[in-house]
PDB file of N, CA and C in Angstrom:
ATOM      1  N   MET F  96      -1.840 -13.214  -8.475  1.00 89.00           N
ATOM      2  CA  MET F  96      -1.526 -12.281  -7.683  1.00 89.00           C
ATOM      3  C   MET F  96      -1.529 -10.868  -8.073  1.00 89.00           C
ATOM      4  N   LYS F  97      -1.395 -10.691  -9.339  1.00 93.00           N
ATOM      5  CA  LYS F  97      -1.236  -9.343  -9.998  1.00 93.00           C
ATOM      6  C   LYS F  97      -2.508  -8.852 -10.311  1.00 93.00           C
ATOM      7  N   ILE F  98      -3.701  -9.530 -10.396  1.00 95.00           N
ATOM      8  CA  ILE F  98      -5.019  -8.982 -10.477  1.00 95.00           C
ATOM      9  C   ILE F  98      -5.540  -8.558  -9.332  1.00 95.00           C
ATOM     10  N   PRO F  99      -5.848  -7.077  -9.203  1.00 96.00           N
ATOM     11  CA  PRO F  99      -6.673  -6.509  -8.119  1.00 96.00           C
ATOM     12  C   PRO F  99      -8.045  -7.275  -7.923  1.00 96.00           C
ATOM     13  N   PRO F 100      -8.282  -7.632  -6.584  1.00 96.00           N
ATOM     14  CA  PRO F 100      -9.645  -8.396  -6.409  1.00 96.00           C
ATOM     15  C   PRO F 100     -10.924  -7.479  -6.934  1.00 96.00           C
ATOM     16  N   SER F 101     -10.842  -6.277  -7.157  1.00 95.00           N
ATOM     17  CA  SER F 101     -11.980  -5.628  -7.633  1.00 95.00           C
ATOM     18  C   SER F 101     -12.254  -5.955  -9.070  1.00 95.00           C
ATOM     19  N   GLU F 102     -11.303  -6.375  -9.754  1.00 96.00           N
ATOM     20  CA  GLU F 102     -11.312  -6.671 -11.123  1.00 96.00           C
ATOM     21  C   GLU F 102     -11.393  -8.242 -11.586  1.00 96.00           C
ATOM     22  N   MET F 103     -11.140  -8.944 -10.287  1.00 96.00           N
ATOM     23  CA  MET F 103     -11.032 -10.505 -10.694  1.00 96.00           C
ATOM     24  C   MET F 103     -12.332 -11.013 -11.313  1.00 96.00           C
ATOM     25  N   PHE F 104     -13.727 -10.536 -11.209  1.00 97.00           N
ATOM     26  CA  PHE F 104     -14.871 -11.255 -11.968  1.00 97.00           C
ATOM     27  C   PHE F 104     -15.411 -10.353 -13.021  1.00 97.00           C
ATOM     28  N   LEU F 105     -14.757  -9.222 -13.112  1.00 94.00           N
ATOM     29  CA  LEU F 105     -15.274  -8.239 -14.188  1.00 94.00           C
ATOM     30  C   LEU F 105     -15.092  -8.812 -15.599  1.00 94.00           C
ATOM     31  N   SER F 106     -14.261  -9.711 -15.856  1.00 92.00           N
ATOM     32  CA  SER F 106     -13.960 -10.382 -17.095  1.00 92.00           C
ATOM     33  C   SER F 106     -14.820 -11.605 -17.289  1.00 92.00           C
ATOM     34  N   GLU F 107     -15.463 -11.792 -16.294  1.00 95.00           N
ATOM     35  CA  GLU F 107     -16.304 -13.163 -16.564  1.00 95.00           C
ATOM     36  C   GLU F 107     -17.935 -12.752 -16.686  1.00 95.00           C
ATOM     37  N   SER F 108     -17.791 -11.852 -17.728  1.00 91.00           N
ATOM     38  CA  SER F 108     -19.399 -11.527 -18.209  1.00 91.00           C
ATOM     39  C   SER F 108     -20.028 -12.555 -18.799  1.00 91.00           C
ATOM     40  N   ASP F 109     -19.627 -13.724 -19.140  1.00 96.00           N
ATOM     41  CA  ASP F 109     -20.394 -14.943 -19.608  1.00 96.00           C
ATOM     42  C   ASP F 109     -21.012 -15.678 -18.367  1.00 96.00           C
ATOM     43  N   LYS F 110     -20.762 -15.260 -17.180  1.00 96.00           N
ATOM     44  CA  LYS F 110     -21.388 -15.851 -16.004  1.00 96.00           C
ATOM     45  C   LYS F 110     -22.122 -14.817 -15.148  1.00 96.00           C
ATOM     46  N   TYR F 111     -21.721 -13.534 -15.096  1.00 97.00           N
ATOM     47  CA  TYR F 111     -22.414 -12.549 -14.305  1.00 97.00           C
ATOM     48  C   TYR F 111     -22.663 -11.395 -15.140  1.00 97.00           C
ATOM     49  N   SER F 112     -23.809 -10.712 -14.727  1.00 96.00           N
ATOM     50  CA  SER F 112     -24.227  -9.590 -15.478  1.00 96.00           C
ATOM     51  C   SER F 112     -24.144  -8.273 -14.833  1.00 96.00           C
ATOM     52  N   LYS F 113     -24.215  -8.581 -13.339  1.00 97.00           N
ATOM     53  CA  LYS F 113     -24.189  -7.097 -12.322  1.00 97.00           C
ATOM     54  C   LYS F 113     -23.057  -7.484 -11.287  1.00 97.00           C
ATOM     55  N   PHE F 114     -22.465  -6.305 -11.042  1.00 97.00           N
ATOM     56  CA  PHE F 114     -21.627  -6.379  -9.812  1.00 97.00           C
ATOM     57  C   PHE F 114     -21.705  -5.355  -8.750  1.00 97.00           C
ATOM     58  N   ASP F 115     -21.254  -5.514  -7.671  1.00 96.00           N
ATOM     59  CA  ASP F 115     -21.342  -4.472  -6.543  1.00 96.00           C
ATOM     60  C   ASP F 115     -20.142  -3.435  -6.724  1.00 96.00           C
ATOM     61  N   GLU F 116     -20.092  -2.579  -5.763  1.00 96.00           N
ATOM     62  CA  GLU F 116     -19.082  -1.370  -5.879  1.00 96.00           C
ATOM     63  C   GLU F 116     -17.717  -2.148  -5.778  1.00 96.00           C
ATOM     64  N   ASN F 117     -17.612  -3.314  -5.191  1.00 95.00           N
ATOM     65  CA  ASN F 117     -16.342  -3.911  -4.967  1.00 95.00           C
ATOM     66  C   ASN F 117     -15.872  -4.818  -6.070  1.00 95.00           C
ATOM     67  N   GLY F 118     -16.913  -5.185  -6.810  1.00 96.00           N
ATOM     68  CA  GLY F 118     -16.422  -5.912  -8.137  1.00 96.00           C
ATOM     69  C   GLY F 118     -16.946  -7.266  -7.898  1.00 96.00           C
ATOM     70  N   LEU F 119     -17.547  -7.586  -6.780  1.00 97.00           N
ATOM     71  CA  LEU F 119     -18.124  -8.938  -6.540  1.00 97.00           C
ATOM     72  C   LEU F 119     -19.618  -9.002  -7.341  1.00 97.00           C
ATOM     73  N   PRO F 120     -19.771 -10.102  -7.939  1.00 97.00           N
ATOM     74  CA  PRO F 120     -20.810 -10.662  -8.756  1.00 97.00           C
ATOM     75  C   PRO F 120     -22.184 -10.368  -7.976  1.00 97.00           C
ATOM     76  N   THR F 121     -23.333  -9.881  -8.441  1.00 97.00           N
ATOM     77  CA  THR F 121     -24.418  -9.847  -7.563  1.00 97.00           C
ATOM     78  C   THR F 121     -25.578 -10.617  -8.554  1.00 97.00           C
ATOM     79  N   HIS F 122     -25.482 -10.693  -9.665  1.00 98.00           N
ATOM     80  CA  HIS F 122     -26.456 -11.257 -10.656  1.00 98.00           C
ATOM     81  C   HIS F 122     -25.905 -12.136 -11.524  1.00 98.00           C
ATOM     82  N   ASP F 123     -26.596 -13.231 -12.188  1.00 97.00           N
ATOM     83  CA  ASP F 123     -26.016 -14.243 -13.210  1.00 97.00           C
ATOM     84  C   ASP F 123     -26.492 -13.439 -14.388  1.00 97.00           C
ATOM     85  N   THR F 124     -25.980 -14.217 -15.529  1.00 96.00           N
ATOM     86  CA  THR F 124     -26.329 -13.643 -16.994  1.00 96.00           C
ATOM     87  C   THR F 124     -27.954 -13.459 -17.261  1.00 96.00           C
ATOM     88  N   GLU F 125     -28.585 -14.112 -16.420  1.00 96.00           N
ATOM     89  CA  GLU F 125     -29.983 -14.231 -16.753  1.00 96.00           C
ATOM     90  C   GLU F 125     -30.673 -12.825 -16.137  1.00 96.00           C
ATOM     91  N   GLY F 126     -29.760 -12.165 -15.209  1.00 96.00           N
ATOM     92  CA  GLY F 126     -30.282 -11.198 -14.431  1.00 96.00           C
ATOM     93  C   GLY F 126     -31.046 -11.777 -13.087  1.00 96.00           C
ATOM     94  N   LYS F 127     -30.813 -12.797 -12.621  1.00 97.00           N
ATOM     95  CA  LYS F 127     -31.109 -13.150 -11.451  1.00 97.00           C
ATOM     96  C   LYS F 127     -30.131 -13.152 -10.314  1.00 97.00           C
ATOM     97  N   GLU F 128     -30.582 -12.711  -9.176  1.00 98.00           N
ATOM     98  CA  GLU F 128     -29.735 -12.520  -8.088  1.00 98.00           C
ATOM     99  C   GLU F 128     -29.142 -13.899  -7.634  1.00 98.00           C
ATOM    100  N   LEU F 129     -27.794 -13.899  -7.238  1.00 98.00           N
ATOM    101  CA  LEU F 129     -27.113 -14.909  -6.967  1.00 98.00           C
ATOM    102  C   LEU F 129     -27.556 -15.411  -5.563  1.00 98.00           C
ATOM    103  N   SER F 130     -27.373 -16.914  -5.417  1.00 97.00           N
ATOM    104  CA  SER F 130     -28.089 -17.235  -4.106  1.00 97.00           C
ATOM    105  C   SER F 130     -27.096 -16.811  -3.072  1.00 97.00           C
ATOM    106  N   LYS F 131     -27.335 -17.115  -1.721  1.00 97.00           N
ATOM    107  CA  LYS F 131     -26.457 -16.575  -0.659  1.00 97.00           C
ATOM    108  C   LYS F 131     -25.355 -17.557  -0.634  1.00 97.00           C
ATOM    109  N   GLY F 132     -25.413 -18.863  -0.935  1.00 98.00           N
ATOM    110  CA  GLY F 132     -24.387 -19.739  -1.074  1.00 98.00           C
ATOM    111  C   GLY F 132     -23.256 -19.445  -2.081  1.00 98.00           C
ATOM    112  N   GLN F 133     -23.778 -18.986  -3.492  1.00 97.00           N
ATOM    113  CA  GLN F 133     -23.038 -18.599  -4.369  1.00 97.00           C
ATOM    114  C   GLN F 133     -22.205 -17.443  -4.172  1.00 97.00           C
ATOM    115  N   ALA F 134     -22.978 -16.246  -3.579  1.00 97.00           N
ATOM    116  CA  ALA F 134     -22.234 -15.043  -3.202  1.00 97.00           C
ATOM    117  C   ALA F 134     -21.316 -15.368  -2.136  1.00 97.00           C
ATOM    118  N   LYS F 135     -21.331 -16.393  -1.113  1.00 98.00           N
ATOM    119  CA  LYS F 135     -20.496 -16.727  -0.061  1.00 98.00           C
ATOM    120  C   LYS F 135     -19.173 -17.067  -0.611  1.00 98.00           C
ATOM    121  N   LYS F 136     -19.400 -18.164  -1.454  1.00 98.00           N
ATOM    122  CA  LYS F 136     -18.187 -18.800  -2.279  1.00 98.00           C
ATOM    123  C   LYS F 136     -17.349 -17.804  -3.140  1.00 98.00           C
ATOM    124  N   LEU F 137     -18.069 -16.935  -3.868  1.00 98.00           N
ATOM    125  CA  LEU F 137     -17.139 -15.528  -4.418  1.00 98.00           C
ATOM    126  C   LEU F 137     -16.722 -14.812  -3.526  1.00 98.00           C
ATOM    127  N   LYS F 138     -17.235 -14.386  -2.446  1.00 98.00           N
ATOM    128  CA  LYS F 138     -16.662 -13.519  -1.371  1.00 98.00           C
ATOM    129  C   LYS F 138     -15.509 -14.264  -0.955  1.00 98.00           C
ATOM    130  N   LYS F 139     -15.391 -15.482  -0.602  1.00 98.00           N
ATOM    131  CA  LYS F 139     -14.243 -16.083  -0.074  1.00 98.00           C
ATOM    132  C   LYS F 139     -13.312 -16.173  -1.227  1.00 98.00           C
ATOM    133  N   LEU F 140     -13.555 -16.450  -2.583  1.00 97.00           N
ATOM    134  CA  LEU F 140     -12.542 -16.218  -3.456  1.00 97.00           C
ATOM    135  C   LEU F 140     -11.958 -14.749  -3.607  1.00 97.00           C
ATOM    136  N   PHE F 141     -12.725 -13.846  -3.325  1.00 98.00           N
ATOM    137  CA  PHE F 141     -12.409 -12.410  -3.433  1.00 98.00           C
ATOM    138  C   PHE F 141     -11.469 -12.204  -2.239  1.00 98.00           C
ATOM    139  N   ASP F 142     -11.796 -12.514  -1.000  1.00 98.00           N
ATOM    140  CA  ASP F 142     -10.853 -12.333   0.135  1.00 98.00           C
ATOM    141  C   ASP F 142      -9.495 -12.989  -0.089  1.00 98.00           C
ATOM    142  N   THR F 143      -9.550 -14.230  -0.613  1.00 98.00           N
ATOM    143  CA  THR F 143      -8.164 -14.772  -0.853  1.00 98.00           C
ATOM    144  C   THR F 143      -7.345 -13.980  -1.777  1.00 98.00           C
ATOM    145  N   GLN F 144      -8.102 -13.672  -3.112  1.00 97.00           N
ATOM    146  CA  GLN F 144      -7.308 -12.839  -4.036  1.00 97.00           C
ATOM    147  C   GLN F 144      -6.795 -11.452  -3.342  1.00 97.00           C
ATOM    148  N   GLU F 145      -7.546 -10.834  -2.410  1.00 97.00           N
ATOM    149  CA  GLU F 145      -7.401  -9.580  -2.008  1.00 97.00           C
ATOM    150  C   GLU F 145      -6.005  -9.759  -1.017  1.00 97.00           C
ATOM    151  N   LYS F 146      -6.165 -10.815  -0.506  1.00 97.00           N
ATOM    152  CA  LYS F 146      -4.738 -11.040   0.587  1.00 97.00           C
ATOM    153  C   LYS F 146      -3.545 -11.521  -0.437  1.00 97.00           C
ATOM    154  N   LEU F 147      -3.686 -12.148  -1.513  1.00 97.00           N
ATOM    155  CA  LEU F 147      -2.445 -12.396  -2.261  1.00 97.00           C
ATOM    156  C   LEU F 147      -2.136 -11.084  -3.130  1.00 97.00           C
ATOM    157  N   HIS F 148      -3.013 -10.336  -3.438  1.00 96.00           N
ATOM    158  CA  HIS F 148      -2.782  -9.233  -4.000  1.00 96.00           C
ATOM    159  C   HIS F 148      -1.788  -8.122  -3.242  1.00 96.00           C
ATOM    160  N   LYS F 149      -2.227  -8.103  -1.948  1.00 96.00           N
ATOM    161  CA  LYS F 149      -1.678  -7.231  -1.081  1.00 96.00           C
ATOM    162  C   LYS F 149      -0.045  -7.907  -0.874  1.00 96.00           C
ATOM    163  N   GLU F 150      -0.114  -9.047  -0.764  1.00 94.00           N
ATOM    164  CA  GLU F 150       1.347  -9.637  -0.716  1.00 94.00           C
ATOM    165  C   GLU F 150       2.011  -9.232  -2.009  1.00 94.00           C
ATOM    166  N   TYR F 151       1.571  -9.522  -3.151  1.00 94.00           N
ATOM    167  CA  TYR F 151       2.095  -9.017  -4.409  1.00 94.00           C
ATOM    168  C   TYR F 151       2.639  -7.501  -4.407  1.00 94.00           C
ATOM    169  N   LEU F 152       1.666  -6.654  -3.870  1.00 94.00           N
ATOM    170  CA  LEU F 152       2.065  -5.122  -3.978  1.00 94.00           C
ATOM    171  C   LEU F 152       3.240  -5.035  -2.869  1.00 94.00           C
ATOM    172  N   GLN F 153       3.157  -5.719  -1.876  1.00 93.00           N
ATOM    173  CA  GLN F 153       4.445  -5.617  -0.793  1.00 93.00           C
ATOM    174  C   GLN F 153       5.636  -5.931  -1.454  1.00 93.00           C
ATOM    175  N   MET F 154       5.599  -7.120  -2.416  1.00 91.00           N
ATOM    176  CA  MET F 154       6.762  -7.540  -3.017  1.00 91.00           C
ATOM    177  C   MET F 154       7.384  -6.655  -3.974  1.00 91.00           C
ATOM    178  N   VAL F 155       6.339  -6.075  -4.623  1.00 91.00           N
ATOM    179  CA  VAL F 155       6.981  -5.096  -5.722  1.00 91.00           C
ATOM    180  C   VAL F 155       7.476  -3.927  -4.900  1.00 91.00           C
ATOM    181  N   GLN F 156       6.993  -3.377  -3.997  1.00 90.00           N
ATOM    182  CA  GLN F 156       7.207  -2.182  -3.212  1.00 90.00           C
ATOM    183  C   GLN F 156       8.550  -2.389  -2.594  1.00 90.00           C
ATOM    184  N   ASN F 157       9.028  -3.776  -2.005  1.00 89.00           N
ATOM    185  CA  ASN F 157      10.245  -4.089  -1.597  1.00 89.00           C
ATOM    186  C   ASN F 157      11.220  -4.385  -2.390  1.00 89.00           C
ATOM    187  N   GLY F 158      10.798  -4.466  -3.820  1.00 85.00           N
ATOM    188  CA  GLY F 158      11.809  -4.553  -4.827  1.00 85.00           C
ATOM    189  C   GLY F 158      12.135  -6.253  -4.885  1.00 85.00           C
ATOM    190  N   SER F 159      11.517  -7.147  -4.094  1.00 73.00           N
ATOM    191  CA  SER F 159      11.878  -8.448  -4.306  1.00 73.00           C
ATOM    192  C   SER F 159      11.238  -9.329  -5.295  1.00 73.00           C
ATOM    193  N   LEU F 160      10.471  -8.581  -6.120  1.00 64.00           N
ATOM    194  CA  LEU F 160       9.928  -9.177  -7.281  1.00 64.00           C
ATOM    195  C   LEU F 160      10.661  -8.812  -8.445  1.00 64.00           C
ATOM    196  N   GLN F 161      11.136  -9.783  -9.398  1.00 56.00           N
ATOM    197  CA  GLN F 161      12.098  -9.736 -10.450  1.00 56.00           C
ATOM    198  C   GLN F 161      11.307 -10.030 -11.621  1.00 56.00           C
TER     199      GLN F 161
END
């Protein structure tokens, strides 16, 4: 929850070589563009993390996180 979605994949440089402006991977380590299926799966993970991160920020803002 703590990791911003824009930073979620950046640490996976062993799998991805290029990222878009949002931090979503666009190319694999060989420099090949990811397939539409792969990109869709990663976008789904990104969206889920975005939702979780927003919930986390709300909890921090409301002081309910200890």
